[in-house]
PDB file of C-alpha atoms in Angstrom:
ATOM      1  CA  MET A   1     -10.720  -9.279   4.747  1.00  0.00           C
ATOM      2  CA  GLN A   2     -13.781  -8.422   6.831  1.00  0.00           C
ATOM      3  CA  SER A   3     -14.328 -11.897   7.648  1.00  0.00           C
ATOM      4  CA  LEU A   4     -10.855 -12.242   8.982  1.00  0.00           C
ATOM      5  CA  LEU A   5     -11.378  -9.360  11.270  1.00  0.00           C
ATOM      6  CA  THR A   6     -14.628 -10.744  12.451  1.00  0.00           C
ATOM      7  CA  HIS A   7     -12.876 -14.074  13.256  1.00  0.00           C
ATOM      8  CA  ILE A   8     -10.089 -12.282  15.301  1.00  0.00           C
ATOM      9  CA  GLU A   9     -12.572 -10.090  17.126  1.00  0.00           C
ATOM     10  CA  LYS A  10     -14.511 -13.182  18.179  1.00  0.00           C
ATOM     11  CA  LEU A  11     -11.457 -14.800  19.457  1.00  0.00           C
ATOM     12  CA  LEU A  12     -10.168 -11.951  21.316  1.00  0.00           C
ATOM     13  CA  LYS A  13     -13.798 -11.563  22.908  1.00  0.00           C
ATOM     14  CA  ARG A  14     -13.570 -15.231  23.754  1.00  0.00           C
ATOM     15  CA  LYS A  15     -10.348 -14.643  25.512  1.00  0.00           C
ATOM     16  CA  GLY A  16     -11.530 -11.781  27.538  1.00  0.00           C
ATOM     17  CA  ALA A  17      -9.758  -9.017  25.418  1.00  0.00           C
ATOM     18  CA  ASN A  18     -10.657  -5.499  26.647  1.00  0.00           C
ATOM     19  CA  ALA A  19     -12.116  -3.113  24.362  1.00  0.00           C
ATOM     20  CA  ASN A  20      -8.640  -1.026  23.829  1.00  0.00           C
ATOM     21  CA  ALA A  21      -7.331  -4.276  22.416  1.00  0.00           C
ATOM     22  CA  LEU A  22     -10.336  -4.786  20.070  1.00  0.00           C
ATOM     23  CA  SER A  23     -10.142  -1.200  18.904  1.00  0.00           C
ATOM     24  CA  ILE A  24      -6.314  -1.623  18.266  1.00  0.00           C
ATOM     25  CA  VAL A  25      -6.979  -4.672  16.084  1.00  0.00           C
ATOM     26  CA  CYS A  26      -9.768  -2.709  14.196  1.00  0.00           C
ATOM     27  CA  ASP A  27      -7.368   0.092  13.738  1.00  0.00           C
ATOM     28  CA  CYS A  28      -4.646  -2.139  12.041  1.00  0.00           C
ATOM     29  CA  PHE A  29      -6.880  -3.636   9.839  1.00  0.00           C
ATOM     30  CA  GLU A  30      -8.126  -0.423   8.573  1.00  0.00           C
ATOM     31  CA  LYS A  31      -4.516   0.738   7.947  1.00  0.00           C
ATOM     32  CA  LEU A  32      -3.919  -2.625   5.977  1.00  0.00           C
ATOM     33  CA  GLU A  33      -6.965  -1.972   3.943  1.00  0.00           C
ATOM     34  CA  LEU A  34      -5.574   1.724   3.132  1.00  0.00           C
ATOM     35  CA  TYR A  35      -2.027   0.178   2.419  1.00  0.00           C
ATOM     36  CA  MET A  36      -3.410  -2.298   0.046  1.00  0.00           C
ATOM     37  CA  GLY A  37      -5.577   0.345  -1.840  1.00  0.00           C
ATOM     38  CA  HIS A  38      -2.315   2.138  -2.189  1.00  0.00           C
ATOM     39  CA  ARG A  39      -0.304  -0.549  -3.573  1.00  0.00           C
ATOM     40  CA  LEU A  40      -3.067  -1.136  -6.079  1.00  0.00           C
ATOM     41  CA  ARG A  41      -3.257   2.504  -7.141  1.00  0.00           C
ATOM     42  CA  VAL A  42       0.631   2.323  -7.599  1.00  0.00           C
ATOM     43  CA  VAL A  43       0.658  -0.684  -9.743  1.00  0.00           C
ATOM     44  CA  ASN A  44      -2.404   0.816 -11.958  1.00  0.00           C
ATOM     45  CA  GLN A  45      -0.228   4.008 -12.342  1.00  0.00           C
ATOM     46  CA  GLN A  46       2.944   2.001 -13.213  1.00  0.00           C
ATOM     47  CA  ARG A  47       1.107   0.095 -15.905  1.00  0.00           C
ATOM     48  CA  ALA A  48      -0.281   3.130 -17.305  1.00  0.00           C
ATOM     49  CA  VAL A  49       2.802   4.964 -17.409  1.00  0.00           C
ATOM     50  CA  SER A  50       4.439   1.816 -18.904  1.00  0.00           C
ATOM     51  CA  LYS A  51       1.775   1.545 -21.841  1.00  0.00           C
ATOM     52  CA  MET A  52       2.250   5.399 -22.601  1.00  0.00           C
ATOM     53  CA  LEU A  53       6.080   5.196 -22.908  1.00  0.00           C
ATOM     54  CA  ASP A  54       5.831   2.153 -25.032  1.00  0.00           C
ATOM     55  CA  THR A  55       3.366   3.991 -27.176  1.00  0.00           C
ATOM     56  CA  LEU A  56       5.943   6.989 -27.390  1.00  0.00           C
ATOM     57  CA  GLU A  57       8.800   4.602 -28.067  1.00  0.00           C
ATOM     58  CA  LYS A  58       6.829   2.999 -31.060  1.00  0.00           C
ATOM     59  CA  GLN A  59       5.841   6.321 -32.445  1.00  0.00           C
ATOM     60  CA  ALA A  60       9.575   7.589 -32.310  1.00  0.00           C
ATOM     61  CA  MET A  61      10.678   4.575 -33.847  1.00  0.00           C
ATOM     62  CA  GLN A  62       8.332   4.950 -36.864  1.00  0.00           C
ATOM     63  CA  ASP A  63       8.602   8.767 -37.252  1.00  0.00           C
ATOM     64  CA  GLU A  64      12.186   8.934 -36.140  1.00  0.00           C
ATOM     65  CA  GLY A  65      11.597  11.441 -33.552  1.00  0.00           C
ATOM     66  CA  LEU A  66       8.771  13.028 -31.660  1.00  0.00           C
ATOM     67  CA  ASN A  67       7.775  16.534 -30.536  1.00  0.00           C
ATOM     68  CA  GLU A  68       6.439  15.276 -26.946  1.00  0.00           C
ATOM     69  CA  ALA A  69       8.119  14.755 -23.609  1.00  0.00           C
ATOM     70  CA  VAL A  70       6.855  13.112 -20.413  1.00  0.00           C
ATOM     71  CA  VAL A  71       7.283  14.971 -17.241  1.00  0.00           C
ATOM     72  CA  THR A  72       6.625  13.062 -14.093  1.00  0.00           C
ATOM     73  CA  ILE A  73       5.828  14.944 -10.728  1.00  0.00           C
ATOM     74  CA  ASP A  74       5.761  12.886  -7.738  1.00  0.00           C
ATOM     75  CA  PHE A  75       4.293  14.411  -4.494  1.00  0.00           C
ATOM     76  CA  LYS A  76       5.334  12.668  -1.334  1.00  0.00           C
ATOM     77  CA  LEU A  77       2.511  12.917   1.013  1.00  0.00           C
ATOM     78  CA  ASN A  78       4.184  12.453   4.449  1.00  0.00           C
ATOM     79  CA  ALA A  79       1.595  12.525   7.116  1.00  0.00           C
ATOM     80  CA  GLU A  80       2.911  10.916  10.328  1.00  0.00           C
ATOM     81  CA  PRO A  81       0.679  10.967  13.508  1.00  0.00           C
ATOM     82  CA  LEU A  82       2.070  12.807  16.500  1.00  0.00           C
ATOM     83  CA  SER A  83       1.898  11.834  20.188  1.00  0.00           C
ATOM     84  CA  PHE A  84       0.372  14.599  22.444  1.00  0.00           C
ATOM     85  CA  GLY A  85       3.016  17.107  23.182  1.00  0.00           C
ATOM     86  CA  GLU A  86       5.390  15.975  20.696  1.00  0.00           C
ATOM     87  CA  LYS A  87       7.119  18.902  18.687  1.00  0.00           C
ATOM     88  CA  ILE A  88       7.040  19.048  15.023  1.00  0.00           C
ATOM     89  CA  GLY A  89      10.296  19.335  13.334  1.00  0.00           C
TER      90      GLY A  89
END
């Protein structure tokens, strides 16, 4: 990923791009890396939950019942950037 960013930066500099354009490209790559990290965590969490549910299902089938439950709480983190002077709400 870093080599792609470096390549794009070199191309932009060769074409005479200003510092603002280079900054925007770097910001976009940073956001892409954050998104990819989030997706990886989601997949890992889904696998862990699926494995846990499979284990519970097997136990339920063998023992004809369980005295356990799974509670899932999902917190949506919604942090969106605001422009200067923009009102919240």
